[in-house]
């Protein structure tokens, strides 16, 4: 296993090589993906199992293979000429090590390889994060990634009497038997809202029910908060400037102005709304019980002035809006983290004008 660095492009290519028992003759060597091969193991047929990270488009997968993320697990034949299994997984779910089971370890969790059943679950993530989550919180918006999870034609949230329903397209997600409001269901992804009933638990057991089968037994730790900021693929916050325009490279915010962001994972609120409720303007039923801060800085975190932190009118309970004021002068490039209670989100960028 070895990362190959290109002096011209900075790209890294993993490769796998096999020597004879005396280590005197090379039996085969092959590149595998653009990224890293981090671990390998042999099975009973001398096949080579490996896991790592790669841009999925550079993996030798079938053209119609679902892409679940930038980590992978694969099984090479003993001569390196064929691939009998290849599966991608969300960031953090695989790519670090292989264990018995077969279980693939990632930096944020683990992946149990699919068995004979038609449905498999590859990871659960906070919907505002780029990686799987090691835990969930009440009202958390979460995404389930896997194979054959939902209908082949995606379906979206249905609202009945002001609440998001807990069943769409024949799909349900249960947390300790309590159905979760569903925002989306497709063949490789389900978006749901964690029920408030998980509050006070150390762990919650998740069950996914779909027309293709059922996934049982995913047990996830519960925390009081799990904050993450919704952002673009370039890791910049989905944000508005003070005048209501979209924060963008060509439309940065002014230093000292107010910026609006959206997040999830703030946990319980003072006026706990029913699960799945669409919150309306007026009042603030989504104000978190835990203190909310926006922090920035590389070596020492400084707090910014938060003018509002609570429900996002028109969104489902679990989405939080935060209005905060930028510092003067800002350090560019500028990035912030959301802190709710003791938990910090991943950093995301804000486009800010240079002074």
Short mmCIF file of C-alpha atoms in Angstrom, two decimals:
data_model
loop_
_atom_site.label_atom_id
_atom_site.label_comp_id
_atom_site.label_asym_id
_atom_site.label_seq_id
_atom_site.Cartn_x
_atom_site.Cartn_y
_atom_site.Cartn_z
CA UNK A 1 0.00 0.00 0.00
CA UNK A 2 1.54 3.31 -0.97
CA UNK A 3 0.42 6.84 -1.89
CA UNK A 4 2.09 8.02 -5.07
CA UNK A 5 2.57 11.80 -5.21
CA UNK A 6 2.74 13.62 -8.53
CA UNK A 7 5.24 16.49 -8.51
CA UNK A 8 3.31 18.16 -11.35
CA UNK A 9 -0.29 18.06 -10.08
CA UNK A 10 -0.07 17.15 -6.41
CA UNK A 11 -2.46 14.23 -7.07
CA UNK A 12 -2.02 11.00 -5.14
CA UNK A 13 -2.69 7.53 -6.51
CA UNK A 14 -2.94 4.46 -4.31
CA UNK A 15 -1.60 1.17 -5.58
CA UNK A 16 -1.49 -2.45 -4.46
CA UNK A 17 1.42 -4.78 -5.17
CA UNK A 18 1.91 -8.50 -4.41
CA UNK A 19 5.24 -10.32 -4.07
CA UNK A 20 5.95 -14.04 -3.92
CA UNK A 21 6.55 -15.63 -0.45
CA UNK A 22 10.30 -15.00 -0.73
CA UNK A 23 9.71 -11.34 -1.64
CA UNK A 24 11.98 -11.88 -4.64
CA UNK A 25 9.48 -11.57 -7.51
CA UNK A 26 6.67 -9.10 -8.20
CA UNK A 27 3.47 -11.00 -8.96
CA UNK A 28 1.33 -7.97 -9.80
CA UNK A 29 1.01 -4.28 -9.16
CA UNK A 30 -1.95 -2.05 -9.91
CA UNK A 31 -3.04 1.49 -9.28
CA UNK A 32 -6.27 1.88 -7.37
CA UNK A 33 -8.06 5.21 -7.32
CA UNK A 34 -6.86 8.77 -6.89
CA UNK A 35 -6.34 9.15 -3.17
CA UNK A 36 -5.11 6.63 -0.62
CA UNK A 37 -5.15 2.90 -0.03
CA UNK A 38 -5.05 2.80 3.76
CA UNK A 39 -5.47 -0.88 4.68
CA UNK A 40 -5.70 -4.35 3.18
CA UNK A 41 -6.42 -7.92 4.28
CA UNK A 42 -6.55 -11.36 2.67
CA UNK A 43 -9.67 -13.52 2.64
CA UNK A 44 -9.79 -17.35 2.65
CA UNK A 45 -9.51 -17.45 -1.15
CA UNK A 46 -6.40 -15.22 -1.08
CA UNK A 47 -8.44 -12.36 -2.43
CA UNK A 48 -7.20 -8.92 -1.46
CA UNK A 49 -9.61 -6.67 0.45
CA UNK A 50 -8.67 -3.02 0.59
CA UNK A 51 -10.13 0.24 1.84
CA UNK A 52 -9.18 3.87 1.39
CA UNK A 53 -10.28 7.20 -0.03
CA UNK A 54 -10.60 8.26 -3.66
CA UNK A 55 -12.51 10.45 -6.03
CA UNK A 56 -15.24 7.92 -6.93
CA UNK A 57 -14.94 8.71 -10.65
CA UNK A 58 -11.42 7.21 -10.62
CA UNK A 59 -12.46 3.89 -9.08
CA UNK A 60 -12.89 0.84 -11.36
CA UNK A 61 -16.62 0.54 -10.68
CA UNK A 62 -19.42 -0.22 -13.08
CA UNK A 63 -20.89 2.86 -14.72
CA UNK A 64 -24.24 2.43 -12.98
CA UNK A 65 -22.77 1.77 -9.53
CA UNK A 66 -24.25 4.12 -6.90
CA UNK A 67 -21.87 6.71 -5.48
CA UNK A 68 -22.33 7.09 -1.71
CA UNK A 69 -19.18 9.06 -0.94
CA UNK A 70 -15.39 9.35 -1.24
CA UNK A 71 -14.37 6.27 0.77
CA UNK A 72 -14.48 2.71 -0.54
CA UNK A 73 -13.97 -0.97 0.15
CA UNK A 74 -13.07 -3.44 -2.59
CA UNK A 75 -12.13 -7.09 -3.10
CA UNK A 76 -9.45 -7.93 -5.70
CA UNK A 77 -8.84 -11.41 -7.02
CA UNK A 78 -5.66 -13.16 -5.89
CA UNK A 79 -3.96 -12.28 -9.21
CA UNK A 80 -5.14 -8.66 -9.17
CA UNK A 81 -6.96 -9.08 -12.49
CA UNK A 82 -10.59 -8.85 -11.35
CA UNK A 83 -12.76 -7.03 -8.82
CA UNK A 84 -15.45 -9.16 -7.19
CA UNK A 85 -16.80 -6.38 -4.94
CA UNK A 86 -16.56 -2.59 -4.80
CA UNK A 87 -18.65 -0.23 -2.72
CA UNK A 88 -18.26 3.46 -2.01
CA UNK A 89 -19.30 4.92 1.34
CA UNK A 90 -19.84 8.35 2.91
CA UNK A 91 -16.83 10.24 4.24
CA UNK A 92 -15.83 8.90 7.65
CA UNK A 93 -17.72 5.59 7.25
CA UNK A 94 -14.83 3.59 5.76
CA UNK A 95 -11.31 4.06 4.47
CA UNK A 96 -9.20 3.63 7.61
CA UNK A 97 -8.90 -0.05 8.52
CA UNK A 98 -10.39 -3.53 8.07
CA UNK A 99 -11.62 -5.73 10.90
CA UNK A 100 -13.30 -9.11 11.24
CA UNK A 101 -16.97 -9.27 10.50
CA UNK A 102 -16.34 -8.07 7.82
CA UNK A 103 -16.28 -4.54 9.24
CA UNK A 104 -14.60 -1.56 7.60
CA UNK A 105 -13.48 1.24 9.91
CA UNK A 106 -13.63 4.95 9.14
CA UNK A 107 -12.46 7.98 11.07
CA UNK A 108 -16.02 8.76 12.23
CA UNK A 109 -17.64 5.32 12.37
CA UNK A 110 -17.71 1.89 10.80
CA UNK A 111 -19.35 0.12 7.90
CA UNK A 112 -20.76 -3.41 8.03
CA UNK A 113 -20.52 -4.81 4.53
CA UNK A 114 -23.87 -5.76 3.02
CA UNK A 115 -24.86 -9.39 3.30
CA UNK A 116 -27.38 -11.31 1.27
CA UNK A 117 -30.24 -8.93 1.98
CA UNK A 118 -31.46 -6.47 -0.67
CA UNK A 119 -31.12 -3.39 1.58
CA UNK A 120 -27.95 -2.11 3.24
CA UNK A 121 -27.08 0.94 5.34
CA UNK A 122 -23.65 2.52 4.75
CA UNK A 123 -23.80 5.45 7.15
CA UNK A 124 -25.85 8.07 8.98
CA UNK A 125 -24.83 11.73 8.80
CA UNK A 126 -25.95 15.08 10.11
CA UNK A 127 -27.49 16.63 6.97
CA UNK A 128 -25.28 19.69 7.40
CA UNK A 129 -22.03 17.68 7.54
CA UNK A 130 -19.73 16.20 4.89
CA UNK A 131 -19.09 13.04 6.89
CA UNK A 132 -21.00 10.44 8.87
CA UNK A 133 -21.96 11.39 12.41
CA UNK A 134 -20.80 9.51 15.51
CA UNK A 135 -24.03 10.51 17.31
CA UNK A 136 -27.41 12.25 16.89
CA UNK A 137 -29.40 14.82 18.88
CA UNK A 138 -33.13 15.59 19.26
CA UNK A 139 -34.58 17.37 16.20
CA UNK A 140 -31.38 16.62 14.25
CA UNK A 141 -31.82 16.58 10.47
CA UNK A 142 -30.00 13.42 9.41
CA UNK A 143 -29.26 11.61 6.15
CA UNK A 144 -29.14 7.82 5.77
CA UNK A 145 -26.90 6.51 2.97
CA UNK A 146 -27.02 2.99 1.58
CA UNK A 147 -28.25 0.68 -1.17
CA UNK A 148 -31.92 0.10 -2.08
CA UNK A 149 -33.05 2.21 0.87
CA UNK A 150 -36.04 3.73 -0.88
CA UNK A 151 -38.00 3.83 -4.13
CA UNK A 152 -36.12 4.05 -7.43
CA UNK A 153 -37.91 7.33 -8.17
CA UNK A 154 -37.19 9.77 -5.31
CA UNK A 155 -40.08 11.15 -3.28
CA UNK A 156 -40.15 14.29 -1.17
CA UNK A 157 -41.71 15.44 2.08
CA UNK A 158 -45.47 15.54 2.39
CA UNK A 159 -47.10 18.07 4.72
CA UNK A 160 -50.44 17.25 6.33
CA UNK A 161 -52.08 19.74 8.70
CA UNK A 162 -48.83 21.66 9.03
CA UNK A 163 -46.66 18.65 9.90
CA UNK A 164 -44.21 16.60 7.82
CA UNK A 165 -45.46 13.02 7.55
CA UNK A 166 -43.53 10.01 8.85
CA UNK A 167 -44.05 7.82 5.78
CA UNK A 168 -43.31 8.55 2.11
CA UNK A 169 -42.92 6.14 -0.79
CA UNK A 170 -43.44 3.16 1.49
CA UNK A 171 -40.46 4.22 3.64
CA UNK A 172 -40.35 4.68 7.40
CA UNK A 173 -37.48 5.35 9.81
CA UNK A 174 -38.00 4.42 13.47
CA UNK A 175 -35.94 5.57 16.46
CA UNK A 176 -36.70 3.13 19.29
CA UNK A 177 -39.99 2.47 17.55
CA UNK A 178 -40.91 6.16 17.19
CA UNK A 179 -41.43 7.18 13.54
CA UNK A 180 -39.32 10.08 12.28
CA UNK A 181 -40.61 12.83 9.97
CA UNK A 182 -39.25 12.15 6.46
CA UNK A 183 -37.99 14.87 4.13
CA UNK A 184 -36.73 12.73 1.23
CA UNK A 185 -36.49 9.08 0.18
CA UNK A 186 -34.57 7.71 -2.79
CA UNK A 187 -32.66 4.53 -3.67
CA UNK A 188 -29.42 5.57 -1.92
CA UNK A 189 -30.50 8.27 0.56
CA UNK A 190 -33.21 9.04 3.12
CA UNK A 191 -33.44 12.40 4.92
CA UNK A 192 -35.24 12.42 8.26
CA UNK A 193 -35.68 14.42 11.46
CA UNK A 194 -34.63 12.69 14.69
CA UNK A 195 -37.65 12.53 17.03
CA UNK A 196 -37.48 14.60 20.21
CA UNK A 197 -38.18 11.38 22.15
CA UNK A 198 -34.47 10.46 22.01
CA UNK A 199 -33.75 13.24 24.53
CA UNK A 200 -32.24 11.88 27.74
CA UNK A 201 -31.19 8.58 26.16
CA UNK A 202 -27.60 7.37 25.94
CA UNK A 203 -28.28 5.40 22.75
CA UNK A 204 -31.06 5.04 20.22
CA UNK A 205 -31.76 2.06 17.98
CA UNK A 206 -32.69 2.83 14.39
CA UNK A 207 -34.78 0.74 12.01
CA UNK A 208 -35.26 1.56 8.32
CA UNK A 209 -38.34 0.08 6.66
CA UNK A 210 -38.65 0.30 2.89
CA UNK A 211 -40.48 -1.54 0.09
CA UNK A 212 -37.19 -3.35 -0.63
CA UNK A 213 -36.68 -4.71 2.90
CA UNK A 214 -35.77 -3.69 6.44
CA UNK A 215 -32.51 -2.69 8.11
CA UNK A 216 -32.41 -3.41 11.86
CA UNK A 217 -29.95 -2.89 14.64
CA UNK A 218 -28.13 0.38 13.95
CA UNK A 219 -27.42 1.71 17.46
CA UNK A 220 -26.28 5.34 17.69
CA UNK A 221 -25.14 7.38 20.71
CA UNK A 222 -27.33 10.37 21.60
CA UNK A 223 -25.97 13.78 22.60
CA UNK A 224 -27.75 16.94 23.69
CA UNK A 225 -26.51 18.79 20.58
CA UNK A 226 -24.90 17.98 17.24
CA UNK A 227 -24.50 21.33 15.44
CA UNK A 228 -23.62 21.62 11.76
CA UNK A 229 -24.04 24.55 9.35
CA UNK A 230 -25.66 24.02 5.97
CA UNK A 231 -23.13 24.85 3.28
CA UNK A 232 -22.24 24.63 -0.40
CA UNK A 233 -20.01 21.92 -1.93
CA UNK A 234 -17.12 24.39 -1.67
CA UNK A 235 -17.59 24.46 2.14
CA UNK A 236 -18.95 28.00 2.26
CA UNK A 237 -22.07 28.63 4.32
CA UNK A 238 -25.45 28.91 2.61
CA UNK A 239 -25.81 32.48 3.87
CA UNK A 240 -27.50 35.80 3.27
CA UNK A 241 -25.93 39.23 3.58
CA UNK A 242 -27.56 41.99 5.63
CA UNK A 243 -29.48 43.30 2.59
CA UNK A 244 -31.01 39.86 1.98
CA UNK A 245 -28.80 39.01 -1.00
CA UNK A 246 -26.96 35.70 -1.29
CA UNK A 247 -23.46 35.66 0.16
CA UNK A 248 -21.22 34.69 -2.77
CA UNK A 249 -17.69 35.26 -4.16
CA UNK A 250 -18.98 38.17 -6.25
CA UNK A 251 -21.20 39.45 -3.44
CA UNK A 252 -19.24 39.29 -0.17
CA UNK A 253 -20.53 40.68 3.12
CA UNK A 254 -19.13 43.89 4.53
CA UNK A 255 -17.08 43.81 7.72
CA UNK A 256 -19.29 44.65 10.69
CA UNK A 257 -22.50 43.72 8.84
CA UNK A 258 -25.02 41.03 9.82
CA UNK A 259 -24.96 37.60 8.15
CA UNK A 260 -27.71 34.95 8.28
CA UNK A 261 -26.94 31.20 8.25
CA UNK A 262 -28.96 28.02 8.77
CA UNK A 263 -27.99 24.96 10.77
CA UNK A 264 -29.31 21.86 12.49
CA UNK A 265 -28.42 19.84 15.57
CA UNK A 266 -29.19 22.45 18.25
CA UNK A 267 -31.13 19.93 20.34
CA UNK A 268 -34.13 20.66 22.51
CA UNK A 269 -35.93 24.01 22.44
CA UNK A 270 -37.81 25.94 25.13
CA UNK A 271 -41.23 25.55 23.53
CA UNK A 272 -40.74 22.04 22.15
CA UNK A 273 -42.75 21.86 18.90
CA UNK A 274 -44.25 18.55 17.74
CA UNK A 275 -41.93 16.42 15.61
CA UNK A 276 -42.17 17.45 11.97
CA UNK A 277 -43.97 20.75 12.59
CA UNK A 278 -43.48 23.50 9.99
CA UNK A 279 -42.71 26.58 12.06
CA UNK A 280 -44.51 29.79 11.17
CA UNK A 281 -43.37 33.43 11.54
CA UNK A 282 -44.03 35.00 14.93
CA UNK A 283 -42.72 33.88 18.29
CA UNK A 284 -39.66 31.68 18.57
CA UNK A 285 -40.65 28.10 19.44
CA UNK A 286 -37.29 26.94 18.09
CA UNK A 287 -35.08 28.84 20.55
CA UNK A 288 -32.52 26.28 21.82
CA UNK A 289 -32.25 25.52 25.53
CA UNK A 290 -28.46 25.26 25.24
CA UNK A 291 -26.44 28.46 24.71
CA UNK A 292 -25.56 29.30 21.10
CA UNK A 293 -22.33 30.99 19.95
CA UNK A 294 -20.67 31.76 16.63
CA UNK A 295 -16.90 31.47 16.99
CA UNK A 296 -13.98 32.12 14.66
CA UNK A 297 -10.21 32.06 14.74
CA UNK A 298 -7.41 29.59 14.11
CA UNK A 299 -5.44 29.39 17.34
CA UNK A 300 -7.89 30.92 19.84
CA UNK A 301 -11.64 31.00 19.25
CA UNK A 302 -13.33 34.38 19.61
CA UNK A 303 -17.10 34.82 19.82
CA UNK A 304 -19.18 37.03 17.54
CA UNK A 305 -22.32 38.95 18.45
CA UNK A 306 -25.38 36.73 17.91
CA UNK A 307 -28.53 38.77 17.30
CA UNK A 308 -30.92 35.83 16.77
CA UNK A 309 -30.75 32.06 17.18
CA UNK A 310 -33.94 30.07 16.85
CA UNK A 311 -36.58 28.72 14.53
CA UNK A 312 -36.37 29.31 10.79
CA UNK A 313 -39.85 30.40 9.66
CA UNK A 314 -41.23 28.11 6.98
CA UNK A 315 -38.82 25.27 7.79
CA UNK A 316 -39.36 22.07 9.73
CA UNK A 317 -38.61 22.00 13.46
CA UNK A 318 -34.92 21.14 13.66
CA UNK A 319 -33.69 23.81 11.26
CA UNK A 320 -32.18 26.77 13.14
CA UNK A 321 -31.54 30.27 11.82
CA UNK A 322 -28.65 32.27 13.27
CA UNK A 323 -28.08 35.99 12.63
CA UNK A 324 -24.66 37.28 13.69
CA UNK A 325 -22.42 40.30 13.17
CA UNK A 326 -19.06 40.04 11.42
CA UNK A 327 -15.96 41.41 13.16
CA UNK A 328 -14.03 44.55 12.20
CA UNK A 329 -11.53 43.97 10.76
CA UNK A 330 -12.01 40.35 9.60
CA UNK A 331 -9.18 37.88 9.09
CA UNK A 332 -9.37 36.62 5.51
CA UNK A 333 -10.23 33.99 4.45
CA UNK A 334 -12.99 34.07 7.06
CA UNK A 335 -14.55 30.93 8.57
CA UNK A 336 -16.93 30.36 11.46
CA UNK A 337 -18.10 27.50 13.66
CA UNK A 338 -21.42 27.11 15.43
CA UNK A 339 -21.22 26.15 19.09
CA UNK A 340 -24.30 24.80 20.86
CA UNK A 341 -23.63 23.85 24.45
CA UNK A 342 -20.24 22.14 24.48
CA UNK A 343 -20.34 20.91 20.86
CA UNK A 344 -18.74 22.67 17.88
CA UNK A 345 -19.68 22.36 14.22
CA UNK A 346 -17.21 21.91 11.40
CA UNK A 347 -15.84 25.27 10.15
CA UNK A 348 -17.44 26.84 7.08
CA UNK A 349 -16.42 29.89 5.11
CA UNK A 350 -18.15 33.25 4.73
CA UNK A 351 -17.36 35.54 1.79
CA UNK A 352 -16.25 38.86 3.35
CA UNK A 353 -14.98 42.03 1.69
CA UNK A 354 -11.36 42.92 2.28
CA UNK A 355 -10.90 46.10 4.31
#
